[in-house]
mmCIF file with all atom_site columns, C-alpha atoms in Angstrom:
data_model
loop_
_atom_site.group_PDB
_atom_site.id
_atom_site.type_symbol
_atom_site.label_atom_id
_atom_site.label_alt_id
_atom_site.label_comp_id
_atom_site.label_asym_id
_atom_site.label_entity_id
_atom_site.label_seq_id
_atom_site.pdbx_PDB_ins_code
_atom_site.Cartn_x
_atom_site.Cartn_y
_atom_site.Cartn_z
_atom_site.occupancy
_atom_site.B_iso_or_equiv
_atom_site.pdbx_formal_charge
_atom_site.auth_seq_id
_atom_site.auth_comp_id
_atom_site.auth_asym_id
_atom_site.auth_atom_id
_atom_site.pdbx_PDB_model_num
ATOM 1  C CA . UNK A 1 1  ? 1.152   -24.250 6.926   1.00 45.00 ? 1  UNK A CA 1
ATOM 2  C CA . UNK A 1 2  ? 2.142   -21.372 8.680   1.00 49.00 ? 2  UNK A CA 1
ATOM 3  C CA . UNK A 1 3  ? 2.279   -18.136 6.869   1.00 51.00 ? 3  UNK A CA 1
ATOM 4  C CA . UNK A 1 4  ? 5.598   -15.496 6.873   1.00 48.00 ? 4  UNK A CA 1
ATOM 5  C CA . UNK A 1 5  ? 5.176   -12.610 8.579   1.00 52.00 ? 5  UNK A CA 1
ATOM 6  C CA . UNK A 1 6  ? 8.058   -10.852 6.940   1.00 62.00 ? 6  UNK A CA 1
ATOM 7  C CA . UNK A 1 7  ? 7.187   -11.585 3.503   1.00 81.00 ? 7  UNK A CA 1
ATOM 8  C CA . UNK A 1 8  ? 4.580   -9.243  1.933   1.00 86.00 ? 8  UNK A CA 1
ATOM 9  C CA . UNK A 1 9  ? 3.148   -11.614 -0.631  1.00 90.00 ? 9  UNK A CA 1
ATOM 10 C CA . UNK A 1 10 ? 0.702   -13.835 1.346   1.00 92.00 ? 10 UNK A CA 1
ATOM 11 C CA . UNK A 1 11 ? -0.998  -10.802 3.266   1.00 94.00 ? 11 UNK A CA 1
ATOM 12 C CA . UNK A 1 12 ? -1.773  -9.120  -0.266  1.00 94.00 ? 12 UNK A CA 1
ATOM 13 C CA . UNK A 1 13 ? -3.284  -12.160 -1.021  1.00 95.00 ? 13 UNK A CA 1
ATOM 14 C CA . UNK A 1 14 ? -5.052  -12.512 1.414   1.00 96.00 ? 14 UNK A CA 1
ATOM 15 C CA . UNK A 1 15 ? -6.210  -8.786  1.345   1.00 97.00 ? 15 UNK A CA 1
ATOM 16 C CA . UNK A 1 16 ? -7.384  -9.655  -2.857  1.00 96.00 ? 16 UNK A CA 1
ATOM 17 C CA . UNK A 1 17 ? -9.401  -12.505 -1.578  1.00 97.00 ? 17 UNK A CA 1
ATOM 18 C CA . UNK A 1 18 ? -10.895 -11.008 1.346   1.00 98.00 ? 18 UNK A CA 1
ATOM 19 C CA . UNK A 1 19 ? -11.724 -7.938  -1.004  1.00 97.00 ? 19 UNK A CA 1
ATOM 20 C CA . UNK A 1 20 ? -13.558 -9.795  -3.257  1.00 97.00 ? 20 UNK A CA 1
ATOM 21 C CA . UNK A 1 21 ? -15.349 -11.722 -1.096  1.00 98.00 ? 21 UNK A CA 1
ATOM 22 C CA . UNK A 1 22 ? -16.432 -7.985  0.248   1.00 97.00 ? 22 UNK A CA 1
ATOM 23 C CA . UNK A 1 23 ? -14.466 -8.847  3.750   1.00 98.00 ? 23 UNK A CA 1
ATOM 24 C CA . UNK A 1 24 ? -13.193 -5.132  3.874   1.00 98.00 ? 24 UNK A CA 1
ATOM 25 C CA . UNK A 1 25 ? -12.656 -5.415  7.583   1.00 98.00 ? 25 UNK A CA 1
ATOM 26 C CA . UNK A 1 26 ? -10.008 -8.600  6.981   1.00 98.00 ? 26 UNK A CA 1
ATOM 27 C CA . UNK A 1 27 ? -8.842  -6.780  3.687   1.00 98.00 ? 27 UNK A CA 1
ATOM 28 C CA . UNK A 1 28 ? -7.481  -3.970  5.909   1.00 98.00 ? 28 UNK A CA 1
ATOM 29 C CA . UNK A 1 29 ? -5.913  -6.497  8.368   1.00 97.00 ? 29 UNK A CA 1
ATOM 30 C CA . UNK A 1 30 ? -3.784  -8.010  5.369   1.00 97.00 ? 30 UNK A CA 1
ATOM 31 C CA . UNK A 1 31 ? -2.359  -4.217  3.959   1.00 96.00 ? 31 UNK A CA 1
ATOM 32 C CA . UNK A 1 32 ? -1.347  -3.486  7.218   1.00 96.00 ? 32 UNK A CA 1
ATOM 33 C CA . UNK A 1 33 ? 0.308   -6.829  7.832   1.00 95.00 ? 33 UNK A CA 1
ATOM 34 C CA . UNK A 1 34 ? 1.715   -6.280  3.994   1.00 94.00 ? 34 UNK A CA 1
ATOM 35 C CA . UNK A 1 35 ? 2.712   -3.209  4.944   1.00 94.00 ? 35 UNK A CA 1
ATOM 36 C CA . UNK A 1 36 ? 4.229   -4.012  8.115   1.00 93.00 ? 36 UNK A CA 1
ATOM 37 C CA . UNK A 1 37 ? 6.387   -6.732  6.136   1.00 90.00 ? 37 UNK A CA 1
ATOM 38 C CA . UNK A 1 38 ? 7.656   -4.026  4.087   1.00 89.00 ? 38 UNK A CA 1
ATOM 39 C CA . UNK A 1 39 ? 5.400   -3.461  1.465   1.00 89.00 ? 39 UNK A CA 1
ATOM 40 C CA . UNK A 1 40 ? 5.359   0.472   1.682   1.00 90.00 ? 40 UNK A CA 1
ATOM 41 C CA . UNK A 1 41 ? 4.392   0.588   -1.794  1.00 93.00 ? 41 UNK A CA 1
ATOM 42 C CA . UNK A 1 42 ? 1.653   3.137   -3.455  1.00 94.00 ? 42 UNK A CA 1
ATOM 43 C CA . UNK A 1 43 ? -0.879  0.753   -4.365  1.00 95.00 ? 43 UNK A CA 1
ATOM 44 C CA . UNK A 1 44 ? -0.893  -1.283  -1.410  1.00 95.00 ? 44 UNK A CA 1
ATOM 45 C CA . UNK A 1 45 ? -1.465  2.252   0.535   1.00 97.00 ? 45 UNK A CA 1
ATOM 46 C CA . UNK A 1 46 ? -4.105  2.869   -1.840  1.00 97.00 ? 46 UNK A CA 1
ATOM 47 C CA . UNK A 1 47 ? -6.273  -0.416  -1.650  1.00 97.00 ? 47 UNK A CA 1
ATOM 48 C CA . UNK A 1 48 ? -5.922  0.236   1.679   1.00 97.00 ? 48 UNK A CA 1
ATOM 49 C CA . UNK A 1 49 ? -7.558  3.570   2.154   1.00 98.00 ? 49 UNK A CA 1
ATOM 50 C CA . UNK A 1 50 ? -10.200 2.166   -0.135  1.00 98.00 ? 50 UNK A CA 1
ATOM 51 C CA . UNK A 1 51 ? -11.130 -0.617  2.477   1.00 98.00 ? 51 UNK A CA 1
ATOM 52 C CA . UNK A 1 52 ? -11.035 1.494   4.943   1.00 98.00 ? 52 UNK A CA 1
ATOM 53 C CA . UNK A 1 53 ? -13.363 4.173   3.179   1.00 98.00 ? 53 UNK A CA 1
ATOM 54 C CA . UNK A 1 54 ? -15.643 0.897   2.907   1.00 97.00 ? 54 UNK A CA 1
ATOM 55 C CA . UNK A 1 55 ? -15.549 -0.241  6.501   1.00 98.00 ? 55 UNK A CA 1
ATOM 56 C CA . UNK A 1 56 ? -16.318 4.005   7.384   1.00 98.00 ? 56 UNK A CA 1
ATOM 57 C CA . UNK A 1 57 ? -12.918 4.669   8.550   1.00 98.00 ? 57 UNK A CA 1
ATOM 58 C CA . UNK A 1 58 ? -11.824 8.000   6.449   1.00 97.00 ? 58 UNK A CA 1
ATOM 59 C CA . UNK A 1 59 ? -9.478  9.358   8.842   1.00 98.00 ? 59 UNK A CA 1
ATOM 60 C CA . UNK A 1 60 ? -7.659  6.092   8.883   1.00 97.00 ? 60 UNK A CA 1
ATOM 61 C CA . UNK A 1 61 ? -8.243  6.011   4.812   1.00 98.00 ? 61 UNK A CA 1
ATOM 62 C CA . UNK A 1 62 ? -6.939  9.558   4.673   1.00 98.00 ? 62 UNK A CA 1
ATOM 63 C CA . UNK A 1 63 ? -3.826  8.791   6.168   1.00 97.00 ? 63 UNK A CA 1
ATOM 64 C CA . UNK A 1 64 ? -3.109  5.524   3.336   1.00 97.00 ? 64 UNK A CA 1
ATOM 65 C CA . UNK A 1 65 ? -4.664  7.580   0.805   1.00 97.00 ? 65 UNK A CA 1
ATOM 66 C CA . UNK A 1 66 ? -2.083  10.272  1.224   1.00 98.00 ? 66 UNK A CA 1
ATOM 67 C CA . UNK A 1 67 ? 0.997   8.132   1.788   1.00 96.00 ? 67 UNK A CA 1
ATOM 68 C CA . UNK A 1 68 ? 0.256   6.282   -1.601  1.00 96.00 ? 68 UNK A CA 1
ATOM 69 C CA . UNK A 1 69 ? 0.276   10.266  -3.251  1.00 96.00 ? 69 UNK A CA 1
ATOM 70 C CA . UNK A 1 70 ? 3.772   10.996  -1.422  1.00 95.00 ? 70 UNK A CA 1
ATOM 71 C CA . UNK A 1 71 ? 5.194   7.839   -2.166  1.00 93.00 ? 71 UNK A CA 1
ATOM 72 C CA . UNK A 1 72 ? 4.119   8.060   -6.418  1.00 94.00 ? 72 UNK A CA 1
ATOM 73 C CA . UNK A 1 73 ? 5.003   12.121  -5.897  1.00 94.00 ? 73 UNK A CA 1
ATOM 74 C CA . UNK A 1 74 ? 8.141   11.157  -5.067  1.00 91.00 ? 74 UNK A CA 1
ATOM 75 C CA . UNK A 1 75 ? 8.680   8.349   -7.731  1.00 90.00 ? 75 UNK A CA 1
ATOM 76 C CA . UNK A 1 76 ? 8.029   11.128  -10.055 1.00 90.00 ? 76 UNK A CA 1
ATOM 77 C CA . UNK A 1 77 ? 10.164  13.840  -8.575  1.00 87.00 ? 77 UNK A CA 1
ATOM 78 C CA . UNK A 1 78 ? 13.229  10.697  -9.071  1.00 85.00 ? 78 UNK A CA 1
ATOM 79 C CA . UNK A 1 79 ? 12.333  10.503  -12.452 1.00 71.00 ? 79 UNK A CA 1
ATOM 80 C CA . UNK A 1 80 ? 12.161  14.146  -13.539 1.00 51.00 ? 80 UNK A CA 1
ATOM 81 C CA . UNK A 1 81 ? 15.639  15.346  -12.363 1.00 51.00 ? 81 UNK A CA 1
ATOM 82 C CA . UNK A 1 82 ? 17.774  16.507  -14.703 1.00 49.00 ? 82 UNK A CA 1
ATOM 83 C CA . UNK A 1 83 ? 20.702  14.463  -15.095 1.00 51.00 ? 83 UNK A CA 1
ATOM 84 C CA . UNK A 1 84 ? 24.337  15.628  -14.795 1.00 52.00 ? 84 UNK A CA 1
ATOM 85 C CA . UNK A 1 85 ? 26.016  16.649  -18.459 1.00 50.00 ? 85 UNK A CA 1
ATOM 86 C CA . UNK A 1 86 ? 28.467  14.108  -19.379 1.00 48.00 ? 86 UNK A CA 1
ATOM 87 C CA . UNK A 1 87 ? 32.243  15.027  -18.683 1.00 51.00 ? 87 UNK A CA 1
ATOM 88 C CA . UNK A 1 88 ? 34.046  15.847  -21.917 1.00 46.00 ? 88 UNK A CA 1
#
């Protein structure tokens, strides 16, 4: 079976598994693949910064660590607008 490239769901698997079997270096091959599918999502950035802070690769961490902050800041900033008063 051949696995789809486009589809973020396998590589995340594959990143879990290879995380718990302490495979950080695969683990960071998977986000990126996720990511590359289309998973630009703050906990994927996240897990991924933390296998790269486990394979010694901070400035490579840094740079997933603070997309997954941008990304949730601006979840927040969505959800903290003020909406529009109703038309009477």
């Amino acid at each position: 079976a051949q696995l789809a490239p486009s589809r973020p769901a396998a590589p995340l698997q594959l990143a879990e598994l290879a995380t718990e079997a302490g495979d950080h270096e695969a683990a960071v091959r998977h986000y990126r693949s996720a990511i590359n599918a289309g998973a630009d999502w703050p906990d994927i950035h996240l897990h991924a910064g933390e296998a790269l802070t486990r394979c010694g690769r901070g400035d490579e961490a840094s740079v997933h660590l603070r997309r997954s902050l941008e990304i949730q800041a601006r979840r927040a900033a969505g959800r903290t607008k003020p909406k529009e008063p109703l038309a009477a």
